[in-house]
PDB file of C-alpha atoms and ligand atoms in Angstrom:
ATOM      1  CA  MET A   1      -7.635  -8.055 -20.764  1.00  0.00           C
ATOM      2  CA  PHE A   2      -5.146  -5.228 -20.981  1.00  0.00           C
ATOM      3  CA  SER A   3      -3.867  -4.112 -24.440  1.00  0.00           C
ATOM      4  CA  HIS A   4      -0.199  -3.460 -25.038  1.00  0.00           C
ATOM      5  CA  LYS A   5      -1.192   0.178 -25.609  1.00  0.00           C
ATOM      6  CA  LEU A   6      -2.522   0.446 -22.173  1.00  0.00           C
ATOM      7  CA  LEU A   7       0.134  -1.248 -20.529  1.00  0.00           C
ATOM      8  CA  ASN A   8       2.815   0.959 -22.345  1.00  0.00           C
ATOM      9  CA  ASN A   9       0.846   4.075 -21.591  1.00  0.00           C
ATOM     10  CA  LEU A  10       0.775   3.215 -18.031  1.00  0.00           C
ATOM     11  CA  ASP A  11       4.559   2.107 -17.889  1.00  0.00           C
ATOM     12  CA  SER A  12       5.642   5.399 -19.233  1.00  0.00           C
ATOM     13  CA  SER A  13       3.211   7.615 -17.367  1.00  0.00           C
ATOM     14  CA  ARG A  14       4.220   9.938 -14.560  1.00  0.00           C
ATOM     15  CA  TYR A  15       0.833  11.561 -13.635  1.00  0.00           C
ATOM     16  CA  VAL A  16      -2.317   9.404 -13.228  1.00  0.00           C
ATOM     17  CA  ALA A  17      -5.740  10.892 -12.375  1.00  0.00           C
ATOM     18  CA  VAL A  18      -8.867   8.750 -11.436  1.00  0.00           C
ATOM     19  CA  LEU A  19     -12.539   9.577 -11.342  1.00  0.00           C
ATOM     20  CA  THR A  20     -14.603   7.128  -9.408  1.00  0.00           C
ATOM     21  CA  GLY A  21     -18.309   6.558  -8.762  1.00  0.00           C
ATOM     22  CA  ALA A  22     -20.707   4.371  -6.758  1.00  0.00           C
ATOM     23  CA  GLY A  23     -19.588   1.250  -8.691  1.00  0.00           C
ATOM     24  CA  VAL A  24     -16.247   1.178  -6.920  1.00  0.00           C
ATOM     25  CA  SER A  25     -18.017   0.613  -3.619  1.00  0.00           C
ATOM     26  CA  ALA A  26     -20.475  -2.001  -5.109  1.00  0.00           C
ATOM     27  CA  GLU A  27     -18.173  -4.891  -4.300  1.00  0.00           C
ATOM     28  CA  SER A  28     -18.129  -3.548  -0.573  1.00  0.00           C
ATOM     29  CA  GLY A  29     -21.824  -3.806  -0.563  1.00  0.00           C
ATOM     30  CA  VAL A  30     -22.722  -0.140  -0.690  1.00  0.00           C
ATOM     31  CA  PRO A  31     -25.735   0.385  -3.080  1.00  0.00           C
ATOM     32  CA  THR A  32     -25.200   2.274  -6.293  1.00  0.00           C
ATOM     33  CA  PHE A  33     -27.726   5.013  -7.552  1.00  0.00           C
ATOM     34  CA  ARG A  34     -28.658   3.738 -10.780  1.00  0.00           C
ATOM     35  CA  GLY A  35     -28.989   0.221 -12.420  1.00  0.00           C
ATOM     36  CA  GLU A  36     -31.061  -2.690 -11.229  1.00  0.00           C
ATOM     37  CA  ASN A  37     -30.882  -2.274  -7.382  1.00  0.00           C
ATOM     38  CA  GLY A  38     -29.939   1.251  -7.577  1.00  0.00           C
ATOM     39  CA  LEU A  39     -31.134   3.664  -4.842  1.00  0.00           C
ATOM     40  CA  TRP A  40     -32.884   5.943  -7.334  1.00  0.00           C
ATOM     41  CA  LYS A  41     -35.067   2.913  -8.191  1.00  0.00           C
ATOM     42  CA  LYS A  42     -36.588   2.811  -4.760  1.00  0.00           C
ATOM     43  CA  TYR A  43     -36.372   6.422  -3.894  1.00  0.00           C
ATOM     44  CA  ARG A  44     -36.923   9.751  -5.417  1.00  0.00           C
ATOM     45  CA  ALA A  45     -33.990  12.184  -5.416  1.00  0.00           C
ATOM     46  CA  GLU A  46     -36.371  15.186  -5.360  1.00  0.00           C
ATOM     47  CA  ASP A  47     -37.696  14.013  -1.820  1.00  0.00           C
ATOM     48  CA  LEU A  48     -34.294  13.150  -0.225  1.00  0.00           C
ATOM     49  CA  ALA A  49     -31.287  14.959  -2.003  1.00  0.00           C
ATOM     50  CA  THR A  50     -32.085  18.469  -2.582  1.00  0.00           C
ATOM     51  CA  PRO A  51     -32.061  21.546  -0.414  1.00  0.00           C
ATOM     52  CA  GLU A  52     -35.794  21.908  -0.976  1.00  0.00           C
ATOM     53  CA  ALA A  53     -36.490  18.500   0.420  1.00  0.00           C
ATOM     54  CA  PHE A  54     -34.386  19.322   3.364  1.00  0.00           C
ATOM     55  CA  SER A  55     -36.200  22.535   4.238  1.00  0.00           C
ATOM     56  CA  ARG A  56     -39.631  20.766   3.730  1.00  0.00           C
ATOM     57  CA  ASN A  57     -38.885  17.621   5.629  1.00  0.00           C
ATOM     58  CA  PRO A  58     -35.589  17.764   7.428  1.00  0.00           C
ATOM     59  CA  LYS A  59     -36.614  14.538   9.426  1.00  0.00           C
ATOM     60  CA  LEU A  60     -37.219  12.521   6.381  1.00  0.00           C
ATOM     61  CA  VAL A  61     -33.953  13.561   4.799  1.00  0.00           C
ATOM     62  CA  TRP A  62     -32.036  12.732   7.953  1.00  0.00           C
ATOM     63  CA  GLU A  63     -33.659   9.263   8.324  1.00  0.00           C
ATOM     64  CA  TRP A  64     -32.337   8.539   4.775  1.00  0.00           C
ATOM     65  CA  TYR A  65     -28.899   9.749   5.660  1.00  0.00           C
ATOM     66  CA  ASN A  66     -28.811   7.917   8.876  1.00  0.00           C
ATOM     67  CA  TYR A  67     -29.924   4.765   7.062  1.00  0.00           C
ATOM     68  CA  ARG A  68     -27.108   5.220   4.508  1.00  0.00           C
ATOM     69  CA  ARG A  69     -24.551   5.967   7.188  1.00  0.00           C
ATOM     70  CA  SER A  70     -25.639   2.731   9.016  1.00  0.00           C
ATOM     71  CA  ILE A  71     -24.815   0.804   5.730  1.00  0.00           C
ATOM     72  CA  VAL A  72     -21.316   2.525   5.296  1.00  0.00           C
ATOM     73  CA  LYS A  73     -20.521   1.993   8.988  1.00  0.00           C
ATOM     74  CA  GLN A  74     -21.015  -1.847   8.464  1.00  0.00           C
ATOM     75  CA  LYS A  75     -18.889  -1.890   5.191  1.00  0.00           C
ATOM     76  CA  SER A  76     -15.308  -1.559   4.387  1.00  0.00           C
ATOM     77  CA  PRO A  77     -13.088  -0.850   1.235  1.00  0.00           C
ATOM     78  CA  ASN A  78     -12.649  -3.677  -1.328  1.00  0.00           C
ATOM     79  CA  PRO A  79      -9.595  -4.599  -3.308  1.00  0.00           C
ATOM     80  CA  GLY A  80     -10.502  -1.920  -5.838  1.00  0.00           C
ATOM     81  CA  HIS A  81      -9.950   0.728  -3.276  1.00  0.00           C
ATOM     82  CA  TYR A  82      -6.789  -0.756  -2.051  1.00  0.00           C
ATOM     83  CA  ALA A  83      -5.553  -1.261  -5.622  1.00  0.00           C
ATOM     84  CA  LEU A  84      -6.153   2.577  -6.192  1.00  0.00           C
ATOM     85  CA  ALA A  85      -4.067   3.344  -2.989  1.00  0.00           C
ATOM     86  CA  ALA A  86      -1.310   1.015  -4.112  1.00  0.00           C
ATOM     87  CA  MET A  87      -1.397   3.019  -7.498  1.00  0.00           C
ATOM     88  CA  GLU A  88      -0.973   6.247  -5.715  1.00  0.00           C
ATOM     89  CA  ARG A  89       2.066   5.018  -4.003  1.00  0.00           C
ATOM     90  CA  HIS A  90       3.471   3.863  -7.266  1.00  0.00           C
ATOM     91  CA  PHE A  91       2.986   6.988  -9.729  1.00  0.00           C
ATOM     92  CA  SER A  92       4.889  10.030  -9.206  1.00  0.00           C
ATOM     93  CA  GLU A  93       1.868  11.900  -9.297  1.00  0.00           C
ATOM     94  CA  PHE A  94      -1.588  10.600  -8.575  1.00  0.00           C
ATOM     95  CA  GLU A  95      -4.988  12.247  -7.886  1.00  0.00           C
ATOM     96  CA  LEU A  96      -8.174  10.816  -7.089  1.00  0.00           C
ATOM     97  CA  ILE A  97     -11.472  12.494  -7.800  1.00  0.00           C
ATOM     98  CA  THR A  98     -14.360  10.795  -6.302  1.00  0.00           C
ATOM     99  CA  GLN A  99     -18.255  11.244  -6.424  1.00  0.00           C
ATOM    100  CA  ASN A 100     -18.517   8.912  -3.651  1.00  0.00           C
ATOM    101  CA  VAL A 101     -19.394  10.065  -0.027  1.00  0.00           C
ATOM    102  CA  ASP A 102     -18.457   6.921   1.876  1.00  0.00           C
ATOM    103  CA  GLY A 103     -14.793   7.877   2.657  1.00  0.00           C
ATOM    104  CA  PHE A 104     -13.539   4.411   1.594  1.00  0.00           C
ATOM    105  CA  HIS A 105     -10.756   5.760  -0.599  1.00  0.00           C
ATOM    106  CA  ARG A 106      -9.030   7.469   2.322  1.00  0.00           C
ATOM    107  CA  ALA A 107      -9.839   4.570   4.506  1.00  0.00           C
ATOM    108  CA  ALA A 108      -8.012   2.385   1.987  1.00  0.00           C
ATOM    109  CA  GLY A 109      -4.975   4.632   1.984  1.00  0.00           C
ATOM    110  CA  ASN A 110      -5.391   7.244  -0.715  1.00  0.00           C
ATOM    111  CA  LYS A 111      -4.056  10.579   0.388  1.00  0.00           C
ATOM    112  CA  LYS A 112      -4.864  12.962  -2.565  1.00  0.00           C
ATOM    113  CA  VAL A 113      -8.543  12.377  -2.631  1.00  0.00           C
ATOM    114  CA  TYR A 114     -11.032  15.046  -3.805  1.00  0.00           C
ATOM    115  CA  GLU A 115     -14.479  14.148  -2.476  1.00  0.00           C
ATOM    116  CA  ILE A 116     -16.277  16.480  -4.773  1.00  0.00           C
ATOM    117  CA  HIS A 117     -19.977  15.212  -3.480  1.00  0.00           C
ATOM    118  CA  GLY A 118     -18.855  15.589   0.128  1.00  0.00           C
ATOM    119  CA  ASN A 119     -18.625  13.090   2.849  1.00  0.00           C
ATOM    120  CA  ILE A 120     -21.598  11.329   4.478  1.00  0.00           C
ATOM    121  CA  MET A 121     -20.149  10.878   7.750  1.00  0.00           C
ATOM    122  CA  ARG A 122     -19.724  14.716   8.213  1.00  0.00           C
ATOM    123  CA  ASN A 123     -22.244  17.131   9.342  1.00  0.00           C
ATOM    124  CA  ARG A 124     -22.350  20.895   8.587  1.00  0.00           C
ATOM    125  CA  CYS A 125     -24.255  23.645  10.280  1.00  0.00           C
ATOM    126  CA  VAL A 126     -26.621  25.483   7.993  1.00  0.00           C
ATOM    127  CA  LYS A 127     -26.166  28.539  10.173  1.00  0.00           C
ATOM    128  CA  CYS A 128     -22.465  28.805  11.023  1.00  0.00           C
ATOM    129  CA  ASN A 129     -21.151  26.147   8.555  1.00  0.00           C
ATOM    130  CA  ARG A 130     -19.134  24.542  11.212  1.00  0.00           C
ATOM    131  CA  LEU A 131     -18.081  20.897  10.338  1.00  0.00           C
ATOM    132  CA  SER A 132     -18.530  18.074  12.750  1.00  0.00           C
ATOM    133  CA  GLU A 133     -17.833  14.529  12.226  1.00  0.00           C
ATOM    134  CA  GLU A 134     -20.240  12.508  14.430  1.00  0.00           C
ATOM    135  CA  PRO A 135     -22.412  12.944  17.566  1.00  0.00           C
ATOM    136  CA  PRO A 136     -22.333  14.557  20.266  1.00  0.00           C
ATOM    137  CA  PHE A 137     -24.540  17.072  19.192  1.00  0.00           C
ATOM    138  CA  GLU A 138     -27.799  18.507  20.698  1.00  0.00           C
ATOM    139  CA  THR A 139     -30.835  16.607  19.326  1.00  0.00           C
ATOM    140  CA  LYS A 140     -34.389  18.122  19.516  1.00  0.00           C
ATOM    141  CA  ASP A 141     -37.458  16.359  17.902  1.00  0.00           C
ATOM    142  CA  ASP A 142     -34.973  13.793  16.594  1.00  0.00           C
ATOM    143  CA  LEU A 143     -33.053  16.446  14.656  1.00  0.00           C
ATOM    144  CA  PRO A 144     -29.380  17.371  15.406  1.00  0.00           C
ATOM    145  CA  PHE A 145     -28.268  20.858  16.205  1.00  0.00           C
ATOM    146  CA  CYS A 146     -25.063  22.692  16.338  1.00  0.00           C
ATOM    147  CA  SER A 147     -23.844  24.442  19.615  1.00  0.00           C
ATOM    148  CA  CYS A 148     -24.878  27.849  17.764  1.00  0.00           C
ATOM    149  CA  GLY A 149     -28.337  26.523  17.652  1.00  0.00           C
ATOM    150  CA  GLY A 150     -28.260  26.073  13.803  1.00  0.00           C
ATOM    151  CA  LEU A 151     -29.782  22.760  12.333  1.00  0.00           C
ATOM    152  CA  LEU A 152     -27.253  20.382  11.224  1.00  0.00           C
ATOM    153  CA  ARG A 153     -27.251  18.713   7.665  1.00  0.00           C
ATOM    154  CA  PRO A 154     -25.074  16.074   6.016  1.00  0.00           C
ATOM    155  CA  ASP A 155     -22.124  17.604   4.431  1.00  0.00           C
ATOM    156  CA  VAL A 156     -22.884  16.183   1.185  1.00  0.00           C
ATOM    157  CA  VAL A 157     -23.634  18.089  -2.397  1.00  0.00           C
ATOM    158  CA  TRP A 158     -27.391  17.785  -3.027  1.00  0.00           C
ATOM    159  CA  PHE A 159     -28.906  18.261  -6.480  1.00  0.00           C
ATOM    160  CA  GLY A 160     -28.939  21.790  -7.415  1.00  0.00           C
ATOM    161  CA  GLU A 161     -26.102  22.679  -5.177  1.00  0.00           C
ATOM    162  CA  ALA A 162     -22.607  23.974  -6.253  1.00  0.00           C
ATOM    163  CA  LEU A 163     -19.678  21.583  -5.903  1.00  0.00           C
ATOM    164  CA  PRO A 164     -16.895  22.663  -3.464  1.00  0.00           C
ATOM    165  CA  GLU A 165     -14.942  25.507  -5.644  1.00  0.00           C
ATOM    166  CA  LYS A 166     -11.390  24.432  -4.574  1.00  0.00           C
ATOM    167  CA  LEU A 167     -11.928  20.686  -5.233  1.00  0.00           C
ATOM    168  CA  LEU A 168     -13.599  21.307  -8.539  1.00  0.00           C
ATOM    169  CA  LYS A 169     -10.636  23.549  -9.529  1.00  0.00           C
ATOM    170  CA  LEU A 170      -8.266  20.704  -8.508  1.00  0.00           C
ATOM    171  CA  SER A 171     -10.123  18.196 -10.474  1.00  0.00           C
ATOM    172  CA  TYR A 172     -10.203  20.145 -13.701  1.00  0.00           C
ATOM    173  CA  THR A 173      -6.379  20.804 -13.452  1.00  0.00           C
ATOM    174  CA  ALA A 174      -5.858  17.093 -12.787  1.00  0.00           C
ATOM    175  CA  ALA A 175      -7.994  16.202 -15.966  1.00  0.00           C
ATOM    176  CA  GLN A 176      -6.161  18.647 -17.979  1.00  0.00           C
ATOM    177  CA  ASN A 177      -2.628  17.740 -16.984  1.00  0.00           C
ATOM    178  CA  CYS A 178      -2.515  13.960 -16.226  1.00  0.00           C
ATOM    179  CA  ASP A 179      -0.832  11.271 -18.806  1.00  0.00           C
ATOM    180  CA  VAL A 180      -3.480   8.738 -18.066  1.00  0.00           C
ATOM    181  CA  PHE A 181      -7.158   9.154 -16.800  1.00  0.00           C
ATOM    182  CA  PHE A 182      -9.315   6.486 -15.419  1.00  0.00           C
ATOM    183  CA  SER A 183     -13.140   6.609 -15.021  1.00  0.00           C
ATOM    184  CA  VAL A 184     -14.036   3.914 -12.818  1.00  0.00           C
ATOM    185  CA  GLY A 185     -17.469   2.654 -11.681  1.00  0.00           C
ATOM    186  CA  THR A 186     -19.502   5.778 -12.711  1.00  0.00           C
ATOM    187  CA  SER A 187     -22.468   5.785 -14.950  1.00  0.00           C
ATOM    188  CA  ALA A 188     -20.918   9.172 -16.337  1.00  0.00           C
ATOM    189  CA  VAL A 189     -24.201  10.810 -16.451  1.00  0.00           C
ATOM    190  CA  VAL A 190     -23.783  13.429 -13.565  1.00  0.00           C
ATOM    191  CA  GLN A 191     -22.104  16.764 -14.430  1.00  0.00           C
ATOM    192  CA  PRO A 192     -19.479  18.037 -13.864  1.00  0.00           C
ATOM    193  CA  ALA A 193     -17.730  14.588 -13.184  1.00  0.00           C
ATOM    194  CA  ALA A 194     -18.904  13.235 -16.400  1.00  0.00           C
ATOM    195  CA  SER A 195     -16.899  15.740 -18.332  1.00  0.00           C
ATOM    196  CA  PHE A 196     -13.565  15.038 -16.593  1.00  0.00           C
ATOM    197  CA  PRO A 197     -12.692  12.043 -18.871  1.00  0.00           C
ATOM    198  CA  LEU A 198     -13.421  14.155 -22.051  1.00  0.00           C
ATOM    199  CA  ILE A 199     -11.359  17.119 -20.753  1.00  0.00           C
ATOM    200  CA  ALA A 200      -8.404  14.695 -20.130  1.00  0.00           C
ATOM    201  CA  LYS A 201      -8.780  13.077 -23.578  1.00  0.00           C
ATOM    202  CA  GLU A 202      -9.097  16.502 -25.100  1.00  0.00           C
ATOM    203  CA  ASN A 203      -5.692  17.473 -23.453  1.00  0.00           C
ATOM    204  CA  GLY A 204      -3.989  14.389 -24.709  1.00  0.00           C
ATOM    205  CA  ALA A 205      -4.285  12.031 -21.877  1.00  0.00           C
ATOM    206  CA  PHE A 206      -4.877   8.225 -22.462  1.00  0.00           C
ATOM    207  CA  THR A 207      -8.262   7.459 -21.239  1.00  0.00           C
ATOM    208  CA  ILE A 208      -9.424   4.349 -19.693  1.00  0.00           C
ATOM    209  CA  GLU A 209     -12.861   3.264 -18.380  1.00  0.00           C
ATOM    210  CA  VAL A 210     -13.587   0.408 -16.069  1.00  0.00           C
ATOM    211  CA  ASN A 211     -17.231  -0.567 -15.609  1.00  0.00           C
ATOM    212  CA  PRO A 212     -19.263  -3.867 -16.115  1.00  0.00           C
ATOM    213  CA  GLU A 213     -21.552  -1.942 -18.541  1.00  0.00           C
ATOM    214  CA  ARG A 214     -20.940   0.573 -21.323  1.00  0.00           C
ATOM    215  CA  THR A 215     -21.711   4.303 -20.511  1.00  0.00           C
ATOM    216  CA  PRO A 216     -22.334   7.403 -22.501  1.00  0.00           C
ATOM    217  CA  ILE A 217     -18.326   7.991 -22.480  1.00  0.00           C
ATOM    218  CA  SER A 218     -17.372   4.405 -23.655  1.00  0.00           C
ATOM    219  CA  SER A 219     -17.192   5.470 -27.264  1.00  0.00           C
ATOM    220  CA  ILE A 220     -15.038   8.455 -26.477  1.00  0.00           C
ATOM    221  CA  VAL A 221     -12.353   6.971 -24.176  1.00  0.00           C
ATOM    222  CA  ASP A 222      -9.291   5.252 -25.609  1.00  0.00           C
ATOM    223  CA  GLU A 223      -9.889   2.024 -23.823  1.00  0.00           C
ATOM    224  CA  VAL A 224     -13.156   0.100 -22.142  1.00  0.00           C
ATOM    225  CA  ILE A 225     -12.387  -2.487 -19.745  1.00  0.00           C
ATOM    226  CA  LEU A 226     -15.604  -4.277 -19.102  1.00  0.00           C
ATOM    227  CA  GLY A 227     -15.835  -5.811 -15.601  1.00  0.00           C
ATOM    228  CA  LYS A 228     -15.866  -5.355 -11.855  1.00  0.00           C
ATOM    229  CA  SER A 229     -13.376  -2.614 -10.644  1.00  0.00           C
ATOM    230  CA  GLY A 230     -12.071  -4.729  -7.644  1.00  0.00           C
ATOM    231  CA  GLU A 231     -11.195  -7.657  -9.917  1.00  0.00           C
ATOM    232  CA  ILE A 232      -9.784  -5.306 -12.831  1.00  0.00           C
ATOM    233  CA  LEU A 233      -7.825  -2.988 -10.803  1.00  0.00           C
ATOM    234  CA  LEU A 234      -6.271  -5.773  -8.734  1.00  0.00           C
ATOM    235  CA  SER A 235      -5.136  -7.606 -11.755  1.00  0.00           C
ATOM    236  CA  LEU A 236      -3.821  -4.600 -13.315  1.00  0.00           C
ATOM    237  CA  CYS A 237      -1.664  -3.855 -10.348  1.00  0.00           C
ATOM    238  CA  SER A 238      -0.493  -7.274 -10.592  1.00  0.00           C
ATOM    239  CA  ARG A 239       0.401  -6.889 -14.484  1.00  0.00           C
ATOM    240  CA  LEU A 240       2.246  -3.681 -13.628  1.00  0.00           C
ATOM    241  CA  LYS A 241       3.925  -5.229 -10.622  1.00  0.00           C
ATOM    242  CA  ILE A 242       2.600  -2.552  -8.261  1.00  0.00           C
ATOM    243  CA  ASN A 243       3.140  -3.514  -4.732  1.00  0.00           C
ATOM    244  CA  MET A 244      -0.136  -4.312  -2.964  1.00  0.00           C
ATOM    245  CA  THR A 245       1.345  -5.191   0.392  1.00  0.00           C
ATOM    246  CA  ASP A 246      -0.472  -2.397   2.379  1.00  0.00           C
ATOM    247  CA  MET A 247      -3.817  -4.014   1.339  1.00  0.00           C
ATOM    248  CA  SER A 248      -4.608  -5.164   4.891  1.00  0.00           C
ATOM    249  CA  LYS A 249      -4.195  -1.745   6.393  1.00  0.00           C
TER     250      LYS A 249
HETATM  251  P1  OAD B   1     -24.455   5.350 -10.460  1.00  0.00           P
HETATM  252  O1  OAD B   1     -25.222   4.525  -9.651  1.00  0.00           O
HETATM  253  O2  OAD B   1     -25.110   6.275 -11.447  1.00  0.00           O
HETATM  254  O3  OAD B   1     -23.550   4.406 -11.491  1.00  0.00           O
HETATM  255  C1  OAD B   1     -22.768   3.351 -10.954  1.00  0.00           C
HETATM  256  C2  OAD B   1     -22.085   2.705 -12.060  1.00  0.00           C
HETATM  257  O4  OAD B   1     -21.198   1.704 -11.404  1.00  0.00           O
HETATM  258  C3  OAD B   1     -22.755   1.924 -13.146  1.00  0.00           C
HETATM  259  O5  OAD B   1     -22.316   2.484 -14.445  1.00  0.00           O
HETATM  260  C4  OAD B   1     -22.510   0.492 -12.985  1.00  0.00           C
HETATM  261  O6  OAD B   1     -22.501  -0.177 -14.227  1.00  0.00           O
HETATM  262  C5  OAD B   1     -21.129   0.577 -12.318  1.00  0.00           C
HETATM  263  N1  OAD B   1     -20.800  -0.747 -11.607  1.00  0.00           N
HETATM  264  C6  OAD B   1     -21.745  -1.451 -10.891  1.00  0.00           C
HETATM  265  N2  OAD B   1     -20.958  -2.416 -10.199  1.00  0.00           N
HETATM  266  C7  OAD B   1     -19.602  -2.286 -10.529  1.00  0.00           C
HETATM  267  C8  OAD B   1     -18.427  -2.838 -10.088  1.00  0.00           C
HETATM  268  N3  OAD B   1     -18.315  -3.862  -9.246  1.00  0.00           N
HETATM  269  N4  OAD B   1     -17.171  -2.408 -10.525  1.00  0.00           N
HETATM  270  C9  OAD B   1     -17.308  -1.176 -11.400  1.00  0.00           C
HETATM  271  N5  OAD B   1     -18.510  -0.593 -11.583  1.00  0.00           N
HETATM  272  C10 OAD B   1     -19.575  -0.994 -11.213  1.00  0.00           C
HETATM  273  O7  OAD B   1     -23.256   6.157  -9.591  1.00  0.00           O
HETATM  274  P2  OAD B   1     -22.457   7.365  -9.892  1.00  0.00           P
HETATM  275  O8  OAD B   1     -21.870   7.384 -11.311  1.00  0.00           O
HETATM  276  O9  OAD B   1     -21.403   7.440  -8.911  1.00  0.00           O
HETATM  277  O10 OAD B   1     -24.812  12.180  -6.654  1.00  0.00           O
HETATM  278  O11 OAD B   1     -23.434   8.566  -9.670  1.00  0.00           O
HETATM  279  C11 OAD B   1     -23.140   9.659  -9.791  1.00  0.00           C
HETATM  280  C12 OAD B   1     -23.759  10.644  -8.857  1.00  0.00           C
HETATM  281  O12 OAD B   1     -25.346  10.380  -8.968  1.00  0.00           O
HETATM  282  C13 OAD B   1     -23.692  10.254  -7.331  1.00  0.00           C
HETATM  283  O13 OAD B   1     -22.409  10.817  -6.767  1.00  0.00           O
HETATM  284  C14 OAD B   1     -24.863  10.723  -6.629  1.00  0.00           C
HETATM  285  C15 OAD B   1     -25.962  10.366  -7.711  1.00  0.00           C
HETATM  286  O14 OAD B   1     -27.123  10.718  -7.572  1.00  0.00           O
HETATM  287  C16 OAD B   1     -25.525  12.866  -5.716  1.00  0.00           C
HETATM  288  O15 OAD B   1     -26.137  12.271  -4.787  1.00  0.00           O
HETATM  289  C17 OAD B   1     -25.240  14.412  -5.883  1.00  0.00           C
END
């Protein structure tokens, strides 16, 4: 399953960067966005994940996010998340850029995590920008409000919104400077995340994709490993003799 080239590159690399997408949490039971049972097959992003949708119908948007929060609360990290946490402990430098908002990478033990699309469990006040994790907050007409009186929104990045500048900068730097770059469980169609593996490749990194299906970047990366991230990453750690003992945490 793993070529000598890939194993040699990982053996000699000091700095590893990883980009993850919804596919990494698929084995936890969190739905992906695209593909057969993807969220965007059933729901329209324009109605639920844009600032315009929130201004038009904040109740509907909150209903959808509360539904997604309830799914995340019932699920937990899978072996793929724990393998990535073990890899962070193993390599001298390890940075994880994620498009996922479920918080599972931190829950599994990763420390250097850049949540470039935000976190679904966090609220942000549209008026004072204060962040809050969970209730208690004031509710009026089924909508949550900050103590300053401003409406709360989920602290995620919607379509048409800018990504957090600092995290974006850190992500570009990681892609430019790493020795090995992984793209795991992402359809690689949403920018700017989809360009990170290409930037890594241009800057001389060995690039690896892990996905059960081929994506638009498959023909560009150095190695495509077709399969589920939980299974592939676990067996990669075992091949590299990376200690997985913290998996139960
Ligand atoms: P997608 O839903 O677009 O893609 C999920 C990818 O995961 C697909 O390529 C699947 O083949 C792959 N996949 C499925 N099961 C897998 C498994 N067990 N192991 C590994 N891979 C698996 O999700 P993202 O690429 O994350 O943005 O989507 C990017 C962004 O588009 C999301 O962050 C979200 C979405 O609209 C916003 O909401 C702003």
